[in-house]
Amino acid sequence: MPVPMTMERKQAAYTNLRLAAFAICRIRGTPSRGRSTKGQQYSHIYFTRLHHMRNLLHALVPSWKPQVPVTTVLGLEEGKDCIIVGTLYKHMKLKPSILDEYSKERSAIPLVKPHNFMHPDDHLILEDESGRVTLAGAIAPAEYVTGVVLALRGKETSAGNFLVEDVLEAGLPHQTSLSAADEDKYVVFVSGLSVGSATFNPLQFQFLIDHITGHLGDENEQSIASKIARVVVAGNSVHISPRFLNGQMVASKDQSRIAEPIKELDIMLTQLVASLPVDIMPGCHDPANFSLPQQTIDDLYKYSDAKDRLEFMERTLRWRHLAPTAPNSLGCYPYTDKDPFLIDSCPHVYFVGNQDKYETRLFEGPEKQKVRLICIPRFSDSGVAVMLNLRNLECSTLSFSTSFDA
Amino acid sequence: MASSGVKDFYRQKKKGGMTKASPSSKKKTQQYTGGASVRATDTAQTSALISHGSWDLKDDFGDHEEQLRQFDMDLKFGPCIGVTRLQRWERASAMGLQPPAHLRDLLLGAPSTKNHSSSGPSPECLWEGKV
């Protein structure tokens, strides 16, 4: 009888680099005044964002358009060729306004919203501390969103607009080179498990776990699985029925059912974590603090246009900002001393979870930066998880099906 | 916001004529707090200044507070509402905007916010409690 081969799982060094960047260091409270939190406004985020990005853009301007003067919006002179730097605001006709909720009757069914709020009449406005000016010319509103900081070259027209001739984005930041690895090591990404939802298939998830932990397949499959060093669960792991979450009283017989999906997820993840390290990230439907902006790429899809989701991701890298539409159409904490979503060094892997389908591209920057862009599909819909090779940043899929008529 | 009430912020450098000033100043105080969110401490603060008699108490305090108010209003350092002056100073310093160093010393010497009427500049921005 052949002796079964023992295989050891590969291990990879891991450091969480950005945890401190998002920490809320000071939540101001003055109990003597009877308030628990200070009412910070969002102007601080925009101020720090503009300041940081403007420094970057000013450094790039001399090599982009030498000899052209840089001026503030208030300092624009009609007909004079110059460069202005500021934050974009996109005026959108169809963008829902909070005031609409007061004008219409409140109904129990949510009002049907258009999937995408774009309209041919949308126009862009550039704003800095001194003022704002409407933009026209070589800048397409469909490609941009509110919150992006740019440098624009052009001149003021007699109508009081700024006619844009050329646009400068900050571009990809510097990337530290990937240390050469001599062996294949994989990270598995999965998202949209949706444990507790109608579309959740426990057998499909169990297959994934069994494959990763080496309980499935022959020696070939097991040796591949032994090279998986880590699993990243990218959001929406749990689905809790909305009727428990709308603020109404939950009957006692239902109370135990609220936690069922979390308990089930716990049992499944226990099997995984016994075998290898797992990172779990909260998604927009997960019961976690409303801390980081969720659905940043989906929000870009609502307010602008691109050929695919990966192109939105490329734009966020060129704009050097993870969530440009925050806080305009995406919620976030009103930071006062920094904008933590600015991208200061180019990532090697950039992924988005809970997408409709799997997509990937290796995006190359002007200074030989290489970024693996990944759209991870919802596992409960597709049965697809993504496998990334850390040695060469190649991407493949793990696909699980439980039906026989595939 | 009643602009006449802003005069209560800044010391009126008058020599004497206190009794004449009191009733009209009190009237301005009433107009001012009527426009903003009403807090008992603010009314007490301004009437305390008048009731103590002389305007020329503690010249230094007036100057320091004046400088800090100019710091609050300076656009270069960003919005002032929602952060303490010290936080705003630290932020400006971290961003390389070079805020005047002596203002930080002033702010570190400031007493707690409960003590309005006596010496010491306020650690909060000038709009604190009023917007």
Coordinates of C-alpha atoms in Angstrom, one line a residue:
Chain A
M1 CA 0.0 0.0 0.0
P2 CA 1.6 3.3 -1.0
V3 CA 2.4 5.7 1.8
P4 CA 0.5 9.0 1.4
M5 CA 2.8 11.9 0.7
T6 CA 3.0 14.5 3.4
M7 CA 2.8 18.0 2.1
E8 CA 3.4 21.2 4.0
R9 CA 1.5 24.3 3.3
K10 CA 3.6 27.2 2.0
Q11 CA 3.8 30.3 4.3
A12 CA 4.1 33.9 3.4
A13 CA 5.3 36.8 5.5
Y14 CA 2.5 39.3 6.2
T15 CA 2.3 42.8 7.5
N16 CA -0.8 45.0 7.7
L17 CA 0.6 48.4 6.4
R18 CA -2.3 50.7 6.4
L19 CA -4.1 50.1 9.6
A20 CA -2.9 53.2 11.3
A21 CA -3.9 55.4 8.4
F22 CA -7.6 54.9 8.9
A23 CA -7.6 55.1 12.7
I24 CA -9.7 57.8 14.2
C25 CA -7.3 59.1 16.8
R26 CA -9.4 61.8 18.3
I27 CA -13.1 61.7 18.7
R28 CA -13.7 65.0 20.3
G29 CA -16.1 65.0 23.2
T30 CA -16.9 67.7 25.7
P31 CA -19.3 66.1 28.2
S32 CA -19.8 69.3 30.0
R33 CA -21.7 70.6 27.0
G34 CA -23.9 67.5 26.9
R35 CA -22.8 66.4 23.5
S36 CA -21.1 63.1 22.8
T37 CA -19.3 63.9 19.5
K38 CA -18.2 67.1 17.9
G39 CA -20.0 68.1 14.7
Q40 CA -17.1 68.1 12.4
Q41 CA -17.9 69.0 8.8
Y42 CA -16.6 67.5 5.7
S43 CA -14.8 70.6 4.5
H44 CA -11.7 69.4 6.3
I45 CA -11.3 66.3 4.1
Y46 CA -11.6 68.4 1.0
F47 CA -9.1 70.9 2.3
T48 CA -6.5 68.3 3.1
R49 CA -7.2 66.5 -0.1
L50 CA -6.7 69.6 -2.2
H51 CA -3.6 70.7 -0.4
H52 CA -1.9 67.3 -0.7
M53 CA -2.9 66.8 -4.4
R54 CA -2.0 70.4 -5.3
N55 CA 1.5 70.0 -4.0
L56 CA 1.9 66.8 -6.1
L57 CA 0.5 68.5 -9.2
H58 CA 2.6 71.7 -8.8
A59 CA 5.6 69.5 -8.8
L60 CA 4.6 67.9 -12.1
V61 CA 3.5 71.1 -13.9
P62 CA 7.0 72.3 -14.9
S63 CA 7.7 69.2 -16.9
W64 CA 4.2 69.1 -18.3
K65 CA 3.8 72.7 -19.5
P66 CA 6.9 74.7 -18.8
Q67 CA 6.6 78.5 -18.9
V68 CA 2.8 78.5 -18.5
P69 CA 1.9 80.3 -15.3
V70 CA -0.2 78.7 -12.5
T71 CA -2.9 80.8 -11.0
T72 CA -5.9 80.6 -8.7
V73 CA -9.4 80.6 -9.9
L74 CA -9.9 84.2 -8.7
G75 CA -6.8 85.2 -10.5
L76 CA -8.0 84.2 -13.9
E77 CA -7.7 86.8 -16.6
E78 CA -9.8 86.6 -19.8
G79 CA -7.9 85.2 -22.7
K80 CA -4.7 84.5 -20.8
D81 CA -3.2 81.1 -21.2
C82 CA -2.6 79.6 -17.7
I83 CA -2.9 76.5 -15.5
I84 CA -5.4 76.1 -12.6
V85 CA -5.5 73.4 -10.0
G86 CA -8.6 72.5 -8.0
T87 CA -11.2 70.0 -7.0
L88 CA -13.8 68.9 -9.6
Y89 CA -17.5 69.2 -8.9
K90 CA -19.8 67.5 -11.4
H91 CA -23.2 69.1 -11.6
M92 CA -25.6 66.3 -12.4
K93 CA -29.2 66.8 -13.3
L94 CA -30.4 63.4 -12.3
K95 CA -28.4 63.1 -9.1
P96 CA -30.9 62.5 -6.2
S97 CA -31.2 65.3 -3.9
I98 CA -32.0 65.0 -0.2
L99 CA -34.8 67.5 -0.7
D100 CA -36.6 65.1 -3.0
E101 CA -37.4 62.9 0.0
Y102 CA -39.4 65.8 1.5
S103 CA -41.3 66.6 -1.6
K104 CA -42.6 63.2 -2.5
E105 CA -44.9 61.1 -0.3
R106 CA -43.1 58.7 1.9
S107 CA -43.9 55.2 0.7
A108 CA -42.9 51.9 2.2
I109 CA -41.4 50.6 -1.1
P110 CA -38.2 52.4 -2.0
L111 CA -38.5 54.7 -4.9
V112 CA -37.0 53.2 -8.1
K113 CA -33.7 54.9 -8.8
P114 CA -32.1 55.0 -12.2
H115 CA -29.0 52.8 -12.3
N116 CA -26.8 55.5 -13.6
F117 CA -27.3 59.2 -13.0
M118 CA -25.6 60.5 -16.1
H119 CA -27.2 63.0 -18.4
P120 CA -26.0 64.8 -21.5
D121 CA -26.4 68.2 -19.7
D122 CA -23.9 67.3 -16.9
H123 CA -21.1 69.7 -16.6
L124 CA -17.9 70.1 -14.6
I125 CA -16.8 72.9 -12.3
L126 CA -13.4 73.4 -10.9
E127 CA -13.1 74.8 -7.3
D128 CA -10.2 76.0 -5.1
E129 CA -10.2 78.1 -2.0
S130 CA -10.7 81.3 -3.9
G131 CA -13.6 80.4 -6.1
R132 CA -15.1 78.1 -8.8
V133 CA -15.3 78.2 -12.5
T134 CA -17.4 76.2 -15.0
L135 CA -15.3 74.1 -17.4
A136 CA -15.7 73.6 -21.1
G137 CA -13.6 72.2 -23.8
A138 CA -11.3 69.1 -23.8
I139 CA -12.6 67.5 -20.7
A140 CA -15.5 65.0 -20.9
P141 CA -17.9 65.1 -17.9
A142 CA -18.7 61.4 -18.5
E143 CA -15.2 60.4 -17.4
Y144 CA -14.9 62.3 -14.2
V145 CA -16.6 62.5 -10.9
T146 CA -16.9 65.1 -8.0
G147 CA -13.9 65.0 -5.7
V148 CA -11.1 64.5 -8.2
V149 CA -8.2 67.0 -8.0
L150 CA -6.7 68.0 -11.4
A151 CA -4.5 70.6 -13.1
L152 CA -6.0 72.1 -16.2
R153 CA -4.4 74.2 -18.9
G154 CA -6.5 76.6 -20.8
K155 CA -7.9 80.1 -20.7
E156 CA -10.9 82.0 -19.5
T157 CA -13.6 82.8 -22.1
S158 CA -15.7 86.0 -22.4
A159 CA -18.6 84.0 -21.1
G160 CA -16.8 83.4 -17.8
N161 CA -16.0 79.7 -18.4
F162 CA -12.7 78.1 -18.5
L163 CA -11.9 76.6 -21.8
V164 CA -9.8 73.5 -21.2
E165 CA -7.0 72.6 -23.6
D166 CA -5.3 69.9 -21.6
V167 CA -5.7 67.9 -18.4
L168 CA -3.1 66.7 -16.0
E169 CA -3.8 63.9 -13.5
A170 CA -1.4 63.1 -10.7
G171 CA -0.8 59.7 -12.3
L172 CA 0.4 56.5 -10.7
P173 CA 2.6 57.0 -7.7
H174 CA 5.9 55.4 -7.3
Q175 CA 5.9 51.6 -6.8
T176 CA 8.4 49.7 -4.7
S177 CA 9.7 46.7 -6.7
L178 CA 8.4 43.3 -5.9
S179 CA 11.0 41.1 -4.3
A180 CA 11.8 38.2 -6.5
A181 CA 10.3 34.9 -5.3
D182 CA 11.6 31.6 -6.4
E183 CA 8.5 29.5 -5.8
D184 CA 4.8 29.7 -6.5
K185 CA 2.7 30.9 -3.6
Y186 CA -0.9 31.7 -3.9
V187 CA -3.5 33.9 -2.3
V188 CA -7.1 33.0 -2.7
F189 CA -9.7 35.8 -2.9
V190 CA -13.4 35.2 -2.4
S191 CA -16.2 37.6 -1.9
G192 CA -20.0 37.7 -1.7
L193 CA -20.4 34.5 0.2
S194 CA -23.7 35.7 1.5
V195 CA -24.2 33.1 4.1
G196 CA -27.9 33.2 5.1
S197 CA -29.2 34.4 1.8
A198 CA -31.5 32.6 -0.6
T199 CA -28.7 32.2 -3.2
F200 CA -26.3 30.7 -0.7
N201 CA -25.3 27.2 -1.5
P202 CA -23.6 25.5 1.5
L203 CA -22.2 22.7 -0.5
Q204 CA -20.5 25.0 -2.9
F205 CA -18.8 26.9 -0.1
Q206 CA -17.9 23.6 1.5
F207 CA -16.2 22.5 -1.7
L208 CA -14.1 25.7 -1.7
I209 CA -13.0 25.1 1.9
D210 CA -12.3 21.4 1.2
H211 CA -10.2 22.2 -1.8
I212 CA -8.1 24.9 0.1
T213 CA -7.6 22.7 3.1
G214 CA -6.5 19.8 0.9
H215 CA -9.4 17.5 1.6
L216 CA -10.4 17.3 -2.0
G217 CA -8.8 15.9 -5.1
D218 CA -5.8 13.7 -5.8
E219 CA -2.1 14.5 -5.0
N220 CA -1.8 16.9 -7.9
E221 CA -4.7 19.0 -6.6
Q222 CA -3.5 18.8 -3.1
S223 CA 0.0 19.9 -4.0
I224 CA -1.5 23.0 -5.7
A225 CA -3.7 23.6 -2.6
S226 CA -0.6 23.3 -0.4
K227 CA 0.8 26.4 -2.1
I228 CA -2.1 28.6 -1.0
A229 CA -0.6 30.7 1.7
R230 CA -3.6 32.9 2.6
V231 CA -7.3 33.5 2.0
V232 CA -8.8 36.9 1.7
V233 CA -12.6 37.1 2.2
A234 CA -13.6 40.4 0.5
G235 CA -16.9 41.5 1.9
N236 CA -20.5 40.5 2.1
S237 CA -19.9 37.2 3.9
V238 CA -23.2 37.3 5.6
H239 CA -26.7 38.2 4.6
I240 CA -29.2 39.2 7.3
S241 CA -32.8 39.6 6.2
P242 CA -33.7 43.3 5.7
R243 CA -36.8 42.9 7.7
F244 CA -34.7 42.4 10.9
L245 CA -32.8 45.6 10.2
N246 CA -35.4 48.3 9.5
G247 CA -35.6 49.4 13.1
Q248 CA -38.8 47.6 14.1
M249 CA -39.2 45.3 17.0
V250 CA -38.1 41.8 16.4
A251 CA -40.3 39.0 17.8
S252 CA -38.6 36.8 20.3
K253 CA -38.9 33.7 18.2
D254 CA -37.1 35.6 15.4
Q255 CA -34.3 37.0 17.6
S256 CA -32.3 33.8 17.5
R257 CA -32.6 33.7 13.8
I258 CA -30.8 37.0 13.3
A259 CA -27.5 35.5 14.3
E260 CA -27.9 32.3 12.4
P261 CA -26.0 33.4 9.3
I262 CA -23.1 34.6 11.5
K263 CA -23.0 31.3 13.4
E264 CA -23.0 29.4 10.2
L265 CA -20.2 31.5 8.7
D266 CA -18.2 31.0 12.0
I267 CA -18.5 27.2 11.7
M268 CA -17.3 27.2 8.1
L269 CA -14.5 29.7 8.7
T270 CA -13.3 27.6 11.6
Q271 CA -12.3 24.9 9.2
L272 CA -10.4 27.3 7.0
V273 CA -8.5 29.1 9.8
A274 CA -7.4 25.7 11.2
S275 CA -5.4 25.3 8.1
L276 CA -4.2 28.7 7.0
P277 CA -4.4 32.4 7.8
V278 CA -7.6 34.2 6.7
D279 CA -8.3 37.9 6.3
I280 CA -11.9 38.9 6.5
M281 CA -13.1 42.3 5.3
P282 CA -16.5 43.8 6.0
G283 CA -18.8 44.5 3.0
C284 CA -21.7 46.9 2.8
H285 CA -24.1 44.2 4.0
D286 CA -22.0 42.9 6.8
P287 CA -22.8 43.7 10.4
A288 CA -19.7 45.9 11.0
N289 CA -19.1 49.6 11.8
F290 CA -19.9 52.0 9.0
S291 CA -16.2 52.9 8.8
L292 CA -14.7 52.7 5.4
P293 CA -16.5 53.8 2.3
Q294 CA -18.0 50.8 0.6
Q295 CA -18.7 50.2 -3.1
T296 CA -16.3 52.8 -4.2
I297 CA -16.1 51.4 -7.8
D298 CA -19.9 50.8 -7.9
D299 CA -20.3 54.5 -7.0
L300 CA -18.1 55.5 -9.9
Y301 CA -20.3 53.4 -12.1
K302 CA -23.3 55.4 -11.0
Y303 CA -21.8 58.8 -11.7
S304 CA -19.5 58.2 -14.7
D305 CA -18.9 56.0 -17.7
A306 CA -16.1 53.5 -18.7
K307 CA -15.7 50.5 -20.9
D308 CA -15.4 48.1 -17.9
R309 CA -15.1 48.0 -14.2
L310 CA -11.3 47.7 -14.5
E311 CA -11.1 51.0 -16.2
F312 CA -12.8 52.7 -13.2
M313 CA -10.1 51.1 -11.0
E314 CA -7.3 52.4 -13.4
R315 CA -8.8 55.9 -13.0
T316 CA -8.7 55.8 -9.2
L317 CA -5.0 54.9 -9.5
R318 CA -4.3 57.7 -11.8
W319 CA -6.3 60.1 -9.7
R320 CA -4.4 58.7 -6.7
H321 CA -7.5 58.4 -4.6
L322 CA -9.3 55.3 -3.5
A323 CA -12.7 56.9 -3.1
P324 CA -13.0 60.2 -4.9
T325 CA -16.7 60.4 -4.5
A326 CA -16.5 60.3 -0.7
P327 CA -17.9 62.2 1.1
N328 CA -20.1 63.5 -1.8
S329 CA -22.1 60.4 -2.6
L330 CA -20.4 57.8 -0.5
G331 CA -20.4 58.0 3.3
C332 CA -17.2 58.3 5.3
Y333 CA -16.0 59.6 8.7
P334 CA -15.4 63.3 8.7
Y335 CA -11.6 63.2 9.2
T336 CA -10.2 66.6 10.1
D337 CA -6.4 66.2 9.9
K338 CA -6.0 64.0 6.8
D339 CA -7.6 62.4 3.9
P340 CA -6.7 58.7 4.4
F341 CA -7.9 57.5 1.0
L342 CA -5.1 59.2 -0.9
I343 CA -2.9 56.6 -2.5
D344 CA 0.7 57.5 -1.8
S345 CA 2.5 54.4 -3.1
C346 CA 1.4 52.2 -6.0
P347 CA 0.0 48.8 -5.0
H348 CA 1.0 45.6 -6.8
V349 CA -2.5 44.1 -6.5
Y350 CA -5.7 46.1 -6.4
F351 CA -8.9 44.2 -6.0
V352 CA -12.6 44.9 -5.8
G353 CA -15.2 42.5 -4.4
N354 CA -18.8 41.6 -5.0
Q355 CA -18.7 42.4 -8.7
D356 CA -20.9 40.9 -11.4
K357 CA -18.2 38.9 -13.1
Y358 CA -14.6 38.0 -12.9
E359 CA -12.3 40.4 -14.7
T360 CA -8.6 41.0 -14.5
R361 CA -5.9 43.0 -16.2
L362 CA -2.2 43.8 -15.6
F363 CA -2.1 47.6 -15.6
E364 CA 1.2 49.2 -16.5
G365 CA 2.2 52.7 -15.5
P366 CA 4.6 55.2 -17.2
E367 CA 7.4 54.4 -14.7
K368 CA 7.1 50.6 -15.2
Q369 CA 4.7 50.2 -12.3
K370 CA 2.7 47.0 -12.7
V371 CA -0.6 46.6 -10.9
R372 CA -2.7 43.4 -11.1
L373 CA -6.3 44.6 -11.2
I374 CA -8.9 42.1 -10.1
C375 CA -12.7 42.2 -10.0
I376 CA -13.8 39.4 -7.7
P377 CA -17.3 38.0 -8.5
R378 CA -19.9 37.2 -5.9
F379 CA -19.3 33.6 -4.9
S380 CA -23.0 32.9 -4.1
D381 CA -23.9 33.8 -7.7
S382 CA -21.0 32.4 -9.6
G383 CA -19.2 29.8 -7.5
V384 CA -15.9 31.5 -8.6
A385 CA -13.0 32.4 -6.4
V386 CA -9.8 33.9 -7.6
M387 CA -6.3 32.6 -7.2
L388 CA -3.3 35.0 -7.4
N389 CA 0.2 33.8 -7.8
L390 CA 2.5 36.0 -5.7
R391 CA 5.5 35.2 -7.7
N392 CA 4.4 36.6 -11.0
L393 CA 1.1 38.2 -10.2
E394 CA -0.8 35.9 -12.5
C395 CA -4.4 35.3 -11.8
S396 CA -6.6 32.3 -12.3
T397 CA -10.0 31.1 -11.0
L398 CA -11.3 28.4 -8.8
S399 CA -14.7 27.4 -10.0
F400 CA -17.1 25.2 -8.0
S401 CA -20.4 23.9 -9.2
T402 CA -22.9 21.6 -7.5
S403 CA -25.2 20.8 -10.4
F404 CA -24.7 17.9 -12.7
D405 CA -26.0 19.6 -15.8
A406 CA -23.2 22.2 -16.2
Chain B
M1 CA -26.2 86.7 12.1
A2 CA -26.6 90.2 13.4
S3 CA -23.4 92.0 12.4
S4 CA -23.8 94.5 15.2
G5 CA -23.4 91.7 17.7
V6 CA -19.8 91.0 16.3
K7 CA -18.7 94.2 18.0
D8 CA -19.1 92.4 21.3
F9 CA -16.2 90.1 20.2
Y10 CA -13.7 92.9 19.9
R11 CA -12.9 95.1 22.7
Q12 CA -14.1 98.7 22.3
K13 CA -11.1 100.7 23.2
K14 CA -12.9 103.5 25.0
K15 CA -11.6 105.7 27.8
G16 CA -14.5 105.9 30.3
G17 CA -18.1 106.4 29.3
M18 CA -18.8 102.9 30.7
T19 CA -22.2 103.6 32.0
K20 CA -23.3 105.0 28.7
A21 CA -21.9 101.9 26.9
S22 CA -23.6 99.4 29.2
P23 CA -27.3 99.6 28.2
S24 CA -26.6 99.7 24.5
S25 CA -24.0 96.9 24.7
K26 CA -26.5 94.9 26.6
K27 CA -29.0 95.5 23.9
K28 CA -26.5 94.3 21.3
T29 CA -25.9 91.2 23.4
Q30 CA -29.6 90.4 23.3
Q31 CA -29.7 90.8 19.5
Y32 CA -26.7 88.7 19.0
T33 CA -27.6 85.7 21.1
G34 CA -31.1 85.9 19.7
G35 CA -29.7 85.1 16.2
A36 CA -27.4 82.2 17.2
S37 CA -28.0 79.1 19.3
V38 CA -28.7 80.3 22.8
R39 CA -26.3 79.3 25.5
A40 CA -26.4 80.8 28.9
T41 CA -22.7 80.8 29.4
D42 CA -22.1 83.2 26.4
T43 CA -24.6 85.8 27.7
A44 CA -22.9 85.6 31.1
Q45 CA -19.5 86.0 29.5
T46 CA -20.3 89.2 27.7
S47 CA -22.2 90.8 30.6
A48 CA -19.4 89.8 32.9
L49 CA -17.0 91.8 30.9
I50 CA -19.1 94.9 31.2
S51 CA -20.2 94.4 34.8
H52 CA -16.6 94.1 36.1
G53 CA -16.2 97.8 35.3
S54 CA -13.1 98.6 33.3
W55 CA -12.4 97.6 29.6
D56 CA -8.7 97.9 30.1
L57 CA -8.3 94.7 32.0
K58 CA -5.5 92.4 30.9
D59 CA -4.2 94.0 27.7
D60 CA -2.3 90.8 26.9
F61 CA -5.4 88.7 26.8
G62 CA -7.1 90.9 24.3
D63 CA -4.0 90.8 22.0
H64 CA -3.5 87.1 22.2
E65 CA -7.2 86.3 21.6
E66 CA -7.1 88.8 18.7
Q67 CA -4.1 87.0 17.1
L68 CA -5.8 83.7 17.5
R69 CA -8.9 85.0 15.9
Q70 CA -6.8 86.2 12.9
F71 CA -5.4 82.6 12.8
D72 CA -8.9 81.2 12.8
M73 CA -9.9 83.4 9.9
D74 CA -6.8 82.8 7.8
L75 CA -7.9 80.8 4.7
K76 CA -4.4 79.3 4.2
F77 CA -4.8 77.0 7.2
G78 CA -8.2 75.6 6.1
P79 CA -11.6 75.6 7.8
C80 CA -11.6 76.3 11.5
I81 CA -15.0 75.0 12.5
G82 CA -15.1 71.6 14.2
V83 CA -11.5 71.4 15.4
T84 CA -9.8 73.0 18.4
R85 CA -7.2 75.7 17.6
L86 CA -4.4 73.5 18.7
Q87 CA -5.6 70.7 16.4
R88 CA -5.7 73.1 13.6
W89 CA -2.3 74.4 14.4
E90 CA -0.9 70.9 14.5
R91 CA -2.5 70.0 11.2
A92 CA -1.2 73.1 9.6
S93 CA 2.3 72.4 10.9
A94 CA 2.1 68.8 9.6
M95 CA 1.1 70.0 6.2
G96 CA 4.1 72.3 6.0
L97 CA 2.1 75.6 6.1
Q98 CA 4.3 77.0 8.8
P99 CA 1.8 78.5 11.2
P100 CA 3.4 81.1 13.6
A101 CA 5.1 79.2 16.4
H102 CA 4.2 81.6 19.1
L103 CA 0.5 80.8 18.7
R104 CA 1.1 77.3 19.7
D105 CA 2.7 78.5 23.0
L106 CA -0.3 80.6 23.6
L107 CA -2.6 77.7 23.0
L108 CA -0.7 75.4 25.3
G109 CA -1.0 77.9 28.1
A110 CA -4.8 78.2 27.7
P111 CA -6.9 77.1 30.6
S112 CA -10.0 74.8 30.4
T113 CA -13.0 75.9 28.3
K114 CA -15.2 76.4 31.4
N115 CA -13.3 79.5 32.4
H116 CA -14.4 82.1 30.0
S117 CA -14.4 85.4 31.7
S118 CA -10.8 85.6 33.2
S119 CA -7.5 85.5 31.5
G120 CA -6.3 83.2 28.7
P121 CA -7.3 82.8 25.1
S122 CA -9.9 80.2 24.2
P123 CA -8.8 76.8 22.9
E124 CA -11.8 76.7 20.6
C125 CA -12.2 78.7 17.4
L126 CA -14.2 81.9 17.5
W127 CA -17.3 80.3 16.1
E128 CA -17.4 77.7 18.8
G129 CA -20.9 77.3 20.2
K130 CA -22.2 80.1 17.9
V131 CA -22.9 78.2 14.7

